[in-house]
Amino acid sequence: MTERLKAPVDCTTREDVRYEIDRIDNAMVELLAERWQYVDRMWQIKNNAAEAVVPWRIQAVIDNVRKRAGELGMPPELAEALWRQIIGWAIQYEEEKLRAREASPSTDKTTD
């Protein structure tokens, strides 16, 4: 992430705050795009659409995100809501890709 120019307490104008929020938003998009590359790889490794939902893994991710958010002063409920949305999109994407592959018998699956 790019270096913070001003701490929140040092922002004295709306423009200062907006600049920092925009800077953080750009960094978040970069990290989410990187995360998405791993989501895209995961469906290629899985065997079928039934493997898209892994309840224990979802809960582990949520627990970790809630814990980390709390440590950083962010409402854990907000972090959970955001990650549940991200996870939901990832699951839907994996299911669509895996179903399409299942419907195309000539496609080889990448193995572990």
Coordinates of N, CA and C in Angstrom, one line a residue:
M1 N 0.8 -1.2 0.0 CA 0.0 0.0 0.0 C 0.9 1.2 0.0
T2 N 0.4 2.3 -0.7 CA 1.2 3.5 -0.7 C 1.2 4.1 0.7
E3 N 2.3 4.9 0.9 CA 2.5 5.4 2.3 C 1.5 6.5 2.6
R4 N 1.0 6.5 3.8 CA 0.0 7.5 4.2 C 0.7 8.9 4.2
L5 N 0.0 9.8 3.6 CA 0.5 11.2 3.6 C 0.1 11.9 4.9
K6 N -1.1 11.7 5.3 CA -1.6 12.3 6.6 C -2.3 11.3 7.4
A7 N -2.1 11.4 8.7 CA -2.9 10.6 9.6 C -4.3 11.2 9.7
P8 N -5.3 10.4 10.0 CA -6.6 10.9 10.1 C -6.7 12.2 10.9
V9 N -6.0 12.2 12.1 CA -6.1 13.4 13.0 C -5.5 14.6 12.3
D10 N -4.6 14.4 11.4 CA -3.9 15.5 10.7 C -4.6 16.1 9.5
C11 N -5.7 15.4 9.1 CA -6.5 15.9 8.0 C -7.4 17.0 8.5
T12 N -7.3 18.2 7.9 CA -8.0 19.3 8.4 C -9.1 19.8 7.4
T13 N -9.1 19.2 6.2 CA -10.1 19.6 5.2 C -10.8 18.3 4.7
R14 N -11.9 18.5 4.1 CA -12.6 17.4 3.4 C -11.7 16.8 2.3
E15 N -11.0 17.7 1.6 CA -10.1 17.3 0.5 C -9.0 16.4 1.0
D16 N -8.5 16.7 2.2 CA -7.4 15.9 2.8 C -8.0 14.5 3.1
V17 N -9.1 14.4 3.7 CA -9.7 13.1 4.0 C -10.1 12.3 2.7
R18 N -10.7 13.0 1.7 CA -11.0 12.4 0.5 C -9.8 11.8 -0.3
Y19 N -8.7 12.6 -0.2 CA -7.5 12.2 -0.9 C -7.0 10.8 -0.2
E20 N -7.0 10.8 1.1 CA -6.5 9.6 1.8 C -7.4 8.4 1.5
I21 N -8.7 8.7 1.5 CA -9.7 7.6 1.2 C -9.5 7.1 -0.2
D22 N -9.3 8.0 -1.1 CA -9.1 7.5 -2.5 C -7.8 6.7 -2.6
R23 N -6.7 7.2 -1.9 CA -5.5 6.4 -2.0 C -5.6 5.0 -1.4
I24 N -6.4 4.9 -0.3 CA -6.6 3.6 0.3 C -7.5 2.8 -0.6
D25 N -8.5 3.4 -1.2 CA -9.4 2.6 -2.1 C -8.6 2.0 -3.3
N26 N -7.7 2.8 -3.8 CA -6.9 2.3 -4.9 C -6.0 1.1 -4.4
A27 N -5.5 1.2 -3.3 CA -4.7 0.1 -2.7 C -5.5 -1.2 -2.5
M28 N -6.8 -0.9 -2.0 CA -7.7 -2.0 -1.7 C -8.1 -2.8 -3.0
V29 N -8.3 -2.0 -4.1 CA -8.6 -2.6 -5.4 C -7.5 -3.5 -5.9
E30 N -6.3 -3.0 -5.7 CA -5.1 -3.8 -6.1 C -5.0 -5.1 -5.3
L31 N -5.2 -5.0 -4.0 CA -5.2 -6.2 -3.2 C -6.3 -7.2 -3.5
L32 N -7.5 -6.6 -3.8 CA -8.7 -7.5 -4.1 C -8.4 -8.1 -5.5
A33 N -7.8 -7.4 -6.4 CA -7.5 -8.0 -7.7 C -6.5 -9.1 -7.6
E34 N -5.5 -8.9 -6.7 CA -4.5 -10.0 -6.5 C -5.2 -11.2 -5.8
R35 N -6.1 -11.0 -4.9 CA -6.9 -12.1 -4.3 C -7.7 -12.8 -5.3
W36 N -8.3 -12.1 -6.2 CA -9.1 -12.7 -7.3 C -8.3 -13.6 -8.2
Q37 N -7.1 -13.3 -8.4 CA -6.2 -14.2 -9.2 C -6.2 -15.6 -8.5
Y38 N -6.1 -15.6 -7.2 CA -6.1 -16.9 -6.4 C -7.5 -17.6 -6.5
V39 N -8.6 -16.8 -6.5 CA -9.9 -17.4 -6.6 C -10.0 -18.0 -8.0
D40 N -9.5 -17.3 -9.0 CA -9.5 -17.9 -10.4 C -8.7 -19.2 -10.5
R41 N -7.6 -19.2 -9.8 CA -6.8 -20.5 -9.8 C -7.5 -21.6 -9.0
M42 N -8.2 -21.3 -8.0 CA -8.8 -22.3 -7.1 C -9.8 -23.1 -7.9
W43 N -10.7 -22.5 -8.7 CA -11.7 -23.3 -9.5 C -11.0 -24.3 -10.4
Q44 N -9.8 -23.9 -10.9 CA -9.1 -24.8 -11.8 C -8.5 -26.0 -11.1
I45 N -8.3 -25.9 -9.8 CA -7.8 -27.0 -9.0 C -8.9 -27.9 -8.5
K46 N -10.0 -27.4 -8.2 CA -11.2 -28.2 -7.7 C -11.7 -29.1 -8.7
N47 N -12.4 -30.2 -8.3 CA -12.9 -31.2 -9.1 C -14.3 -31.0 -9.7
N48 N -15.2 -30.4 -8.9 CA -16.5 -30.2 -9.3 C -17.2 -29.1 -8.6
A49 N -18.4 -28.7 -9.0 CA -19.1 -27.5 -8.5 C -19.4 -27.7 -7.0
A50 N -19.6 -29.0 -6.6 CA -19.9 -29.3 -5.2 C -18.8 -28.8 -4.2
E51 N -17.6 -28.7 -4.8 CA -16.4 -28.3 -4.0 C -16.3 -26.8 -3.8
A52 N -17.2 -26.0 -4.5 CA -17.1 -24.6 -4.4 C -17.4 -24.1 -3.0
V53 N -18.3 -24.7 -2.3 CA -18.6 -24.3 -0.9 C -17.9 -25.2 0.1
V54 N -17.1 -24.6 0.9 CA -16.3 -25.3 1.9 C -16.6 -24.6 3.2
P55 N -17.7 -25.1 3.9 CA -18.1 -24.3 5.1 C -17.1 -24.1 6.2
W56 N -16.2 -25.1 6.5 CA -15.2 -24.8 7.5 C -14.2 -23.8 7.1
R57 N -13.9 -23.7 5.8 CA -13.0 -22.7 5.3 C -13.6 -21.3 5.3
I58 N -14.9 -21.2 4.9 CA -15.6 -19.9 5.0 C -15.6 -19.4 6.4
Q59 N -15.9 -20.3 7.4 CA -15.9 -19.9 8.8 C -14.5 -19.4 9.3
A60 N -13.5 -20.2 8.9 CA -12.1 -19.8 9.3 C -11.7 -18.4 8.7
V61 N -12.1 -18.1 7.5 CA -11.8 -16.8 6.9 C -12.6 -15.7 7.7
I62 N -13.8 -16.0 7.9 CA -14.7 -15.0 8.6 C -14.1 -14.7 10.0
D63 N -13.8 -15.8 10.7 CA -13.2 -15.7 12.1 C -11.9 -14.8 12.1
N64 N -11.1 -15.1 11.1 CA -9.8 -14.4 11.0 C -10.0 -12.9 10.7
V65 N -10.9 -12.7 9.7 CA -11.2 -11.3 9.3 C -11.8 -10.5 10.5
R66 N -12.7 -11.1 11.2 CA -13.4 -10.4 12.4 C -12.3 -10.1 13.4
K67 N -11.4 -11.1 13.7 CA -10.4 -10.9 14.7 C -9.5 -9.8 14.3
R68 N -9.0 -9.8 13.1 CA -8.1 -8.8 12.6 C -8.7 -7.4 12.6
A69 N -9.9 -7.4 12.1 CA -10.7 -6.1 12.1 C -10.7 -5.5 13.5
G70 N -11.1 -6.3 14.5 CA -11.2 -5.8 15.9 C -9.8 -5.3 16.4
E71 N -8.8 -6.0 16.0 CA -7.4 -5.6 16.4 C -7.1 -4.2 15.9
L72 N -7.6 -3.9 14.7 CA -7.2 -2.7 14.0 C -8.3 -1.6 14.2
G73 N -9.3 -1.8 15.1 CA -10.2 -0.8 15.4 C -11.4 -0.7 14.4
M74 N -11.5 -1.7 13.6 CA -12.6 -1.7 12.6 C -13.8 -2.5 13.2
P75 N -15.0 -2.1 13.0 CA -16.1 -3.0 13.5 C -16.1 -4.4 12.9
P76 N -15.9 -5.4 13.7 CA -15.9 -6.8 13.1 C -17.1 -7.1 12.3
E77 N -18.3 -6.6 12.6 CA -19.5 -6.8 11.8 C -19.4 -6.3 10.4
L78 N -18.7 -5.2 10.3 CA -18.5 -4.6 8.9 C -17.6 -5.5 8.1
A79 N -16.5 -5.9 8.7 CA -15.5 -6.7 8.1 C -16.2 -8.0 7.6
E80 N -17.0 -8.6 8.5 CA -17.7 -9.9 8.2 C -18.6 -9.7 7.0
A81 N -19.4 -8.6 7.0 CA -20.3 -8.3 5.9 C -19.6 -8.2 4.6
L82 N -18.5 -7.4 4.6 CA -17.7 -7.3 3.4 C -17.2 -8.6 2.9
W83 N -16.6 -9.4 3.8 CA -16.0 -10.6 3.4 C -17.0 -11.7 2.9
R84 N -18.2 -11.7 3.6 CA -19.2 -12.6 3.1 C -19.7 -12.3 1.7
Q85 N -19.7 -11.0 1.4 CA -20.0 -10.6 0.0 C -18.9 -11.1 -1.0
I86 N -17.6 -10.9 -0.6 CA -16.5 -11.3 -1.4 C -16.5 -12.8 -1.6
I87 N -16.7 -13.5 -0.5 CA -16.8 -15.0 -0.5 C -17.9 -15.5 -1.4
G88 N -19.1 -14.8 -1.3 CA -20.3 -15.2 -2.1 C -20.0 -15.1 -3.5
W89 N -19.4 -14.0 -3.9 CA -19.0 -13.8 -5.4 C -18.0 -14.9 -5.8
A90 N -17.1 -15.2 -5.0 CA -16.1 -16.2 -5.3 C -16.7 -17.5 -5.5
I91 N -17.6 -17.9 -4.6 CA -18.3 -19.2 -4.7 C -19.1 -19.2 -6.0
Q92 N -19.9 -18.2 -6.3 CA -20.7 -18.2 -7.5 C -19.8 -18.3 -8.7
Y93 N -18.7 -17.6 -8.7 CA -17.7 -17.7 -9.8 C -17.2 -19.1 -10.0
E94 N -16.8 -19.7 -8.9 CA -16.2 -21.1 -9.0 C -17.3 -22.0 -9.5
E95 N -18.5 -21.9 -8.9 CA -19.6 -22.8 -9.3 C -19.9 -22.7 -10.8
E96 N -19.9 -21.5 -11.3 CA -20.2 -21.3 -12.8 C -19.0 -21.9 -13.6
K97 N -17.8 -21.6 -13.2 CA -16.7 -22.2 -14.0 C -16.6 -23.7 -13.9
L98 N -16.9 -24.3 -12.7 CA -16.8 -25.7 -12.6 C -18.0 -26.4 -13.3
R99 N -19.2 -25.8 -13.3 CA -20.3 -26.4 -14.0 C -20.0 -26.3 -15.5
A100 N -19.5 -25.3 -16.0 CA -19.1 -25.2 -17.4 C -18.1 -26.2 -17.8
R101 N -17.1 -26.4 -17.0 CA -16.1 -27.5 -17.2 C -16.8 -28.9 -17.2
E102 N -17.7 -29.1 -16.3 CA -18.4 -30.4 -16.2 C -19.2 -30.7 -17.4
A103 N -19.8 -29.6 -18.0 CA -20.6 -29.7 -19.2 C -19.8 -29.9 -20.4
S104 N -18.5 -29.7 -20.3 CA -17.6 -29.9 -21.5 C -16.6 -31.0 -21.2
P105 N -17.0 -32.2 -21.6 CA -16.2 -33.4 -21.2 C -14.8 -33.4 -21.8
S106 N -14.5 -32.6 -22.8 CA -13.2 -32.7 -23.4 C -12.2 -31.8 -22.7
T107 N -12.6 -31.1 -21.7 CA -11.7 -30.2 -20.9 C -11.0 -31.0 -19.8
D108 N -9.7 -30.9 -19.8 CA -8.9 -31.5 -18.7 C -8.9 -30.6 -17.5
K109 N -8.9 -31.2 -16.3 CA -8.8 -30.5 -15.0 C -7.3 -30.5 -14.6
T110 N -6.9 -29.3 -14.1 CA -5.6 -29.2 -13.6 C -5.6 -30.0 -12.2
T111 N -4.6 -30.8 -12.0 CA -4.5 -31.5 -10.7 C -3.6 -30.9 -9.7
D112 N -3.8 -31.4 -8.5 CA -3.0 -30.9 -7.4 C -1.5 -31.2 -7.6

